[in-house]
């Protein structure tokens, strides 16, 4: 990822609901004016999609660029008109979609309706449908009001406070185990003998490649976006194992690899504390794996979390 100059404000939840502005990040691995280790920079990844969306819109508003194209290009480290620019902007729109869906996970009807009232403003800031992006009259500093941006920051704090340790606001930003599992999948799917159906194999490779791309860009799109796409990938893999079992070179190995991926995702989301136990079970037998899946999916999550529409 090319390192943009534009600062990103990192916030931490604190008692009393105060959103505190912390250090300034200039891109992956870059903290203030010095390089930092992977462990240090990982700890600063945005947790929720609201967190990541806020940081992007904040960076646009405070970019000091002359045009929208200059502002977004600087943040993305990608040239306006390029495929990479389009991919990154499309991912920002996906962040907005995730945020709208996740608002419904909040338990208070009043809070849900209030936050949904600001969603259109956040969408306008990301899309700018009535602006000529290359026109100097389209000032990035006016892309969104500070009030509407602050409400997005408050929403990120709400997610962390009430849904921390779920897919909405993952508990961890240590992505090493997840990356390792993705790389194992790349090796597995690179072997045409493991999946004889070329169309399925290439479709799965594309999804894993996208998950790796999101991991590489965690500082921009956040951890929740990774978990969400990982969940979608797991669903695709399970459907493949179920519907295309006869086309798999080693169905049992395929299923074990799925569970290892589930374990790595659960570790990031916060559903489990030690993925080694799950991976150890996956190495032995499919029945043990199925038992672990049951335990993961029934981990103690409060009933009012993730279900929405409760007062």
Coordinates of C-alpha atoms in Angstrom, one line a residue:
X1 CA 0.0 0.0 0.0
X2 CA 1.3 3.5 -0.9
X3 CA 1.6 5.6 2.2
X4 CA -0.7 8.7 2.1
X5 CA 0.2 11.9 3.8
X6 CA -3.2 12.5 5.2
X7 CA -3.5 11.8 8.9
X8 CA -6.0 9.4 10.4
X9 CA -7.3 10.0 13.9
X10 CA -7.4 6.9 16.0
X11 CA -10.0 6.9 18.8
X12 CA -10.3 4.8 21.9
X13 CA -13.5 4.2 24.0
X14 CA -13.2 5.7 27.5
X15 CA -15.6 5.7 30.4
X16 CA -18.3 8.3 30.2
X17 CA -18.6 8.0 26.4
X18 CA -15.9 10.5 25.5
X19 CA -14.3 10.1 22.1
X20 CA -10.6 10.8 22.6
X21 CA -8.4 11.8 19.6
X22 CA -5.2 9.9 19.9
X23 CA -2.1 9.7 17.7
X24 CA -1.8 10.5 14.0
X25 CA -1.3 7.7 11.5
X26 CA 0.1 8.3 8.0
X27 CA -0.4 4.8 6.7
X28 CA 0.4 1.2 7.4
X29 CA 3.5 1.0 9.5
X30 CA 3.9 4.7 9.9
X31 CA 3.2 6.5 13.2
X32 CA 3.7 10.2 13.4
X33 CA 7.2 10.7 12.1
X34 CA 8.6 7.3 12.8
X35 CA 8.3 3.7 11.6
X36 CA 6.7 1.3 14.0
X37 CA 6.6 -2.5 14.2
X38 CA 3.8 -4.6 12.8
X39 CA 2.6 -5.3 16.3
X40 CA 2.4 -1.6 17.2
X41 CA 0.6 -0.6 14.0
X42 CA -1.8 -3.6 14.1
X43 CA -3.0 -2.3 17.5
X44 CA -4.2 0.9 15.8
X45 CA -6.3 -0.6 13.1
X46 CA -9.9 0.6 13.1
X47 CA -12.1 -2.1 14.7
X48 CA -15.6 -1.4 13.3
X49 CA -16.7 -0.3 9.9
X50 CA -18.0 2.9 11.5
X51 CA -14.5 3.5 12.8
X52 CA -13.0 3.0 9.4
X53 CA -15.6 5.0 7.6
X54 CA -15.1 7.9 10.0
X55 CA -11.4 7.9 9.5
X56 CA -11.7 8.0 5.7
X57 CA -14.2 10.8 5.7
X58 CA -12.2 12.7 8.3
X59 CA -9.1 12.3 6.1
X60 CA -11.0 13.7 3.0
X61 CA -12.4 16.6 4.9
X62 CA -9.0 17.5 6.4
X63 CA -6.8 16.7 3.3
X64 CA -6.2 20.3 2.4
X65 CA -6.5 19.2 -1.2
X66 CA -7.9 21.4 -4.0
X67 CA -10.3 18.9 -5.5
X68 CA -12.1 15.7 -4.4
X69 CA -10.0 13.7 -6.8
X70 CA -6.8 14.9 -5.2
X71 CA -8.2 14.2 -1.7
X72 CA -9.3 10.7 -2.4
X73 CA -6.2 9.8 -4.5
X74 CA -4.0 11.0 -1.6
X75 CA -5.9 8.9 0.9
X76 CA -6.0 5.8 -1.3
X77 CA -2.5 6.0 -2.6
X78 CA -4.0 5.3 -6.0
X79 CA -4.5 7.4 -9.1
X80 CA -7.9 8.8 -10.1
X81 CA -9.3 6.8 -13.0
X82 CA -7.3 3.6 -12.1
X83 CA -8.8 0.2 -11.2
X84 CA -7.2 0.3 -7.8
X85 CA -8.8 3.7 -7.0
X86 CA -12.2 2.2 -8.0
X87 CA -11.7 -0.9 -5.9
X88 CA -10.7 1.1 -2.9
X89 CA -13.6 3.6 -3.2
X90 CA -16.0 0.6 -3.8
X91 CA -14.8 -0.8 -0.5
X92 CA -15.6 2.5 1.3
X93 CA -19.1 2.3 -0.1
X94 CA -19.2 -1.2 1.4
X95 CA -18.2 0.2 4.7
X96 CA -21.2 2.5 4.6
X97 CA -23.5 -0.4 3.8
X98 CA -22.0 -2.4 6.7
X99 CA -22.6 0.5 9.0
X100 CA -26.2 0.8 8.1
X101 CA -26.8 -2.9 8.6
X102 CA -24.9 -2.9 11.9
X103 CA -26.9 0.0 13.3
X104 CA -29.8 -2.5 13.5
X105 CA -27.8 -4.5 16.0
X106 CA -28.1 -1.8 18.6
X107 CA -30.6 -2.6 21.3
X108 CA -32.3 0.8 21.5
X109 CA -34.9 1.7 19.0
X110 CA -34.4 5.4 19.7
X111 CA -30.6 5.1 19.1
X112 CA -31.1 3.1 15.9
X113 CA -33.5 5.7 14.4
X114 CA -31.3 8.6 15.4
X115 CA -28.2 7.1 13.9
X116 CA -30.0 6.1 10.7
X117 CA -31.0 9.7 10.4
X118 CA -27.3 10.6 9.7
X119 CA -26.7 7.7 7.3
X120 CA -27.6 9.8 4.2
X121 CA -25.1 12.5 5.1
X122 CA -22.3 9.9 5.5
X123 CA -23.3 8.4 2.1
X124 CA -23.3 11.8 0.4
X125 CA -19.8 12.4 1.8
X126 CA -18.5 9.2 0.4
X127 CA -20.3 9.4 -3.0
X128 CA -20.6 13.2 -3.7
X129 CA -23.2 12.5 -6.5
X130 CA -23.8 16.2 -7.3
X131 CA -20.1 17.2 -7.4
X132 CA -17.6 17.5 -10.2
X133 CA -14.8 15.7 -8.5
X134 CA -12.1 17.3 -10.6
X135 CA -13.5 20.8 -10.2
X136 CA -11.7 23.1 -7.8
X137 CA -15.1 24.4 -6.7
X138 CA -15.7 21.0 -5.1
X139 CA -14.0 21.7 -1.8
X140 CA -13.2 18.5 0.2
X141 CA -13.3 20.5 3.5
X142 CA -17.1 20.9 2.9
X143 CA -17.7 17.3 2.1
X144 CA -19.4 16.7 5.4
X145 CA -20.2 18.8 8.5
X146 CA -18.2 18.3 11.6
X147 CA -21.4 17.5 13.5
X148 CA -22.3 14.6 11.2
X149 CA -18.8 13.3 11.3
X150 CA -18.9 13.4 15.1
X151 CA -22.0 11.4 15.1
X152 CA -20.2 8.7 13.1
X153 CA -17.4 8.7 15.7
X154 CA -20.0 8.4 18.4
X155 CA -21.6 5.4 16.6
X156 CA -18.1 3.7 16.4
X157 CA -17.9 4.2 20.2
X158 CA -21.3 2.7 20.7
X159 CA -20.4 -0.3 18.7
X160 CA -17.2 -0.8 20.7
X161 CA -19.0 -0.4 24.0
X162 CA -22.0 -2.6 23.3
X163 CA -20.8 -5.0 20.6
X164 CA -17.1 -5.3 21.3
X165 CA -15.9 -8.8 20.8
X166 CA -18.3 -9.5 18.0
X167 CA -18.0 -9.3 14.2
X168 CA -19.3 -5.7 14.4
X169 CA -16.4 -4.6 16.6
X170 CA -13.8 -7.4 16.6
X171 CA -11.8 -7.8 19.8
X172 CA -8.4 -8.3 18.1
X173 CA -6.4 -6.8 15.3
X174 CA -3.8 -9.6 15.3
X175 CA -4.3 -10.9 11.7
X176 CA -1.2 -13.1 11.5
X177 CA -3.1 -16.4 12.1
X178 CA -5.8 -15.4 9.6
X179 CA -3.2 -14.5 7.0
X180 CA -1.5 -17.8 7.5
X181 CA -4.7 -19.7 6.9
X182 CA -5.4 -17.7 3.8
X183 CA -2.0 -18.5 2.4
X184 CA -2.6 -22.2 3.1
X185 CA -5.9 -22.0 1.2
X186 CA -4.0 -20.3 -1.7
X187 CA -1.6 -23.3 -1.8
X188 CA -4.5 -25.8 -1.5
X189 CA -6.6 -24.2 -4.3
X190 CA -3.5 -23.7 -6.5
X191 CA -3.5 -27.5 -6.9
X192 CA -6.0 -28.5 -9.6
X193 CA -6.2 -32.0 -8.1
X194 CA -7.8 -30.7 -5.0
X195 CA -10.8 -29.1 -6.8
X196 CA -11.3 -30.5 -10.3
X197 CA -14.0 -27.9 -11.2
X198 CA -11.9 -25.0 -12.6
X199 CA -14.7 -22.4 -12.3
X200 CA -15.3 -23.2 -8.6
X201 CA -11.5 -23.2 -7.9
X202 CA -10.9 -19.8 -9.5
X203 CA -14.0 -18.3 -7.8
X204 CA -12.7 -19.4 -4.4
X205 CA -9.2 -18.1 -5.2
X206 CA -10.6 -14.7 -6.1
X207 CA -12.4 -14.5 -2.7
X208 CA -9.3 -15.5 -0.8
X209 CA -7.3 -13.0 -2.8
X210 CA -9.7 -10.3 -1.8
X211 CA -9.5 -11.3 1.9
X212 CA -5.7 -11.1 1.7
X213 CA -6.1 -7.7 0.1
X214 CA -8.4 -6.5 2.9
X215 CA -5.8 -7.8 5.4
X216 CA -3.1 -5.8 3.6
X217 CA -5.3 -2.7 3.8
X218 CA -6.6 -3.2 7.4
X219 CA -5.3 0.3 8.3
X220 CA -7.7 1.8 5.8
X221 CA -10.8 -0.5 5.8
X222 CA -10.6 -1.9 9.4
X223 CA -10.9 -5.3 11.0
X224 CA -14.7 -5.7 10.9
X225 CA -14.6 -5.6 7.1
X226 CA -12.1 -8.4 7.1
X227 CA -14.3 -10.6 9.4
X228 CA -17.4 -9.9 7.3
X229 CA -15.7 -10.9 4.1
X230 CA -14.1 -13.9 5.9
X231 CA -17.6 -15.0 7.0
X232 CA -18.8 -14.8 3.3
X233 CA -15.8 -16.8 2.2
X234 CA -16.5 -19.5 4.8
X235 CA -20.0 -19.8 3.6
X236 CA -18.8 -20.3 0.0
X237 CA -16.3 -22.9 1.1
X238 CA -19.0 -24.8 3.1
X239 CA -21.3 -24.8 0.1
X240 CA -18.5 -26.0 -2.1
X241 CA -17.8 -28.9 0.3
X242 CA -21.5 -29.8 0.4
X243 CA -22.4 -29.4 -3.3
X244 CA -19.1 -30.3 -4.9
X245 CA -17.9 -33.0 -2.6
X246 CA -17.4 -35.5 -5.4
X247 CA -15.1 -33.0 -7.2
X248 CA -12.8 -32.6 -4.2
X249 CA -9.5 -34.5 -4.2
X250 CA -9.6 -34.9 -0.4
X251 CA -13.0 -33.9 1.1
X252 CA -11.9 -34.5 4.7
X253 CA -8.8 -32.3 4.3
X254 CA -11.0 -29.6 2.7
X255 CA -13.3 -29.6 5.7
X256 CA -10.4 -29.4 8.2
X257 CA -9.0 -26.4 6.3
X258 CA -12.4 -24.7 6.6
X259 CA -12.5 -25.2 10.4
X260 CA -8.9 -23.8 10.7
X261 CA -10.1 -20.7 8.8
X262 CA -13.2 -20.5 11.1
X263 CA -10.9 -20.7 14.1
X264 CA -8.7 -17.8 12.8
X265 CA -11.7 -15.7 12.1
X266 CA -13.2 -16.5 15.6
X267 CA -9.9 -15.4 17.2
X268 CA -10.0 -12.0 15.4
X269 CA -13.7 -11.5 16.2
X270 CA -13.2 -12.4 19.8
X271 CA -15.4 -15.5 19.9
X272 CA -12.5 -17.6 21.2
X273 CA -9.2 -16.8 22.9
X274 CA -7.0 -19.6 21.6
X275 CA -7.4 -20.8 18.0
X276 CA -4.7 -23.5 18.7
X277 CA -7.3 -25.7 20.4
X278 CA -9.6 -25.5 17.5
X279 CA -6.8 -26.1 14.9
X280 CA -5.6 -29.0 16.9
X281 CA -9.0 -30.6 16.8
X282 CA -9.2 -29.9 13.1
X283 CA -6.0 -31.8 12.4
X284 CA -7.5 -35.1 13.8
X285 CA -11.0 -35.8 12.6
X286 CA -14.1 -34.2 11.0
X287 CA -16.4 -35.2 14.0
X288 CA -14.1 -33.3 16.3
X289 CA -14.2 -30.4 14.0
X290 CA -18.0 -30.5 13.9
X291 CA -18.1 -30.4 17.7
X292 CA -15.8 -27.4 17.7
X293 CA -18.1 -25.5 15.2
X294 CA -21.0 -26.1 17.5
X295 CA -19.1 -24.7 20.5
X296 CA -18.0 -21.7 18.5
X297 CA -21.5 -20.9 17.2
X298 CA -22.9 -21.2 20.7
X299 CA -20.3 -19.1 22.5
X300 CA -21.8 -16.9 25.2
X301 CA -23.0 -13.9 23.3
X302 CA -25.8 -11.8 25.0
X303 CA -29.1 -12.4 23.4
X304 CA -29.7 -8.8 22.6
X305 CA -26.5 -8.4 20.7
X306 CA -26.5 -8.8 16.9
X307 CA -30.2 -9.4 16.7
X308 CA -31.5 -5.8 16.7
X309 CA -35.0 -4.5 17.0
X310 CA -35.2 -4.7 20.8
X311 CA -36.2 -1.9 23.1

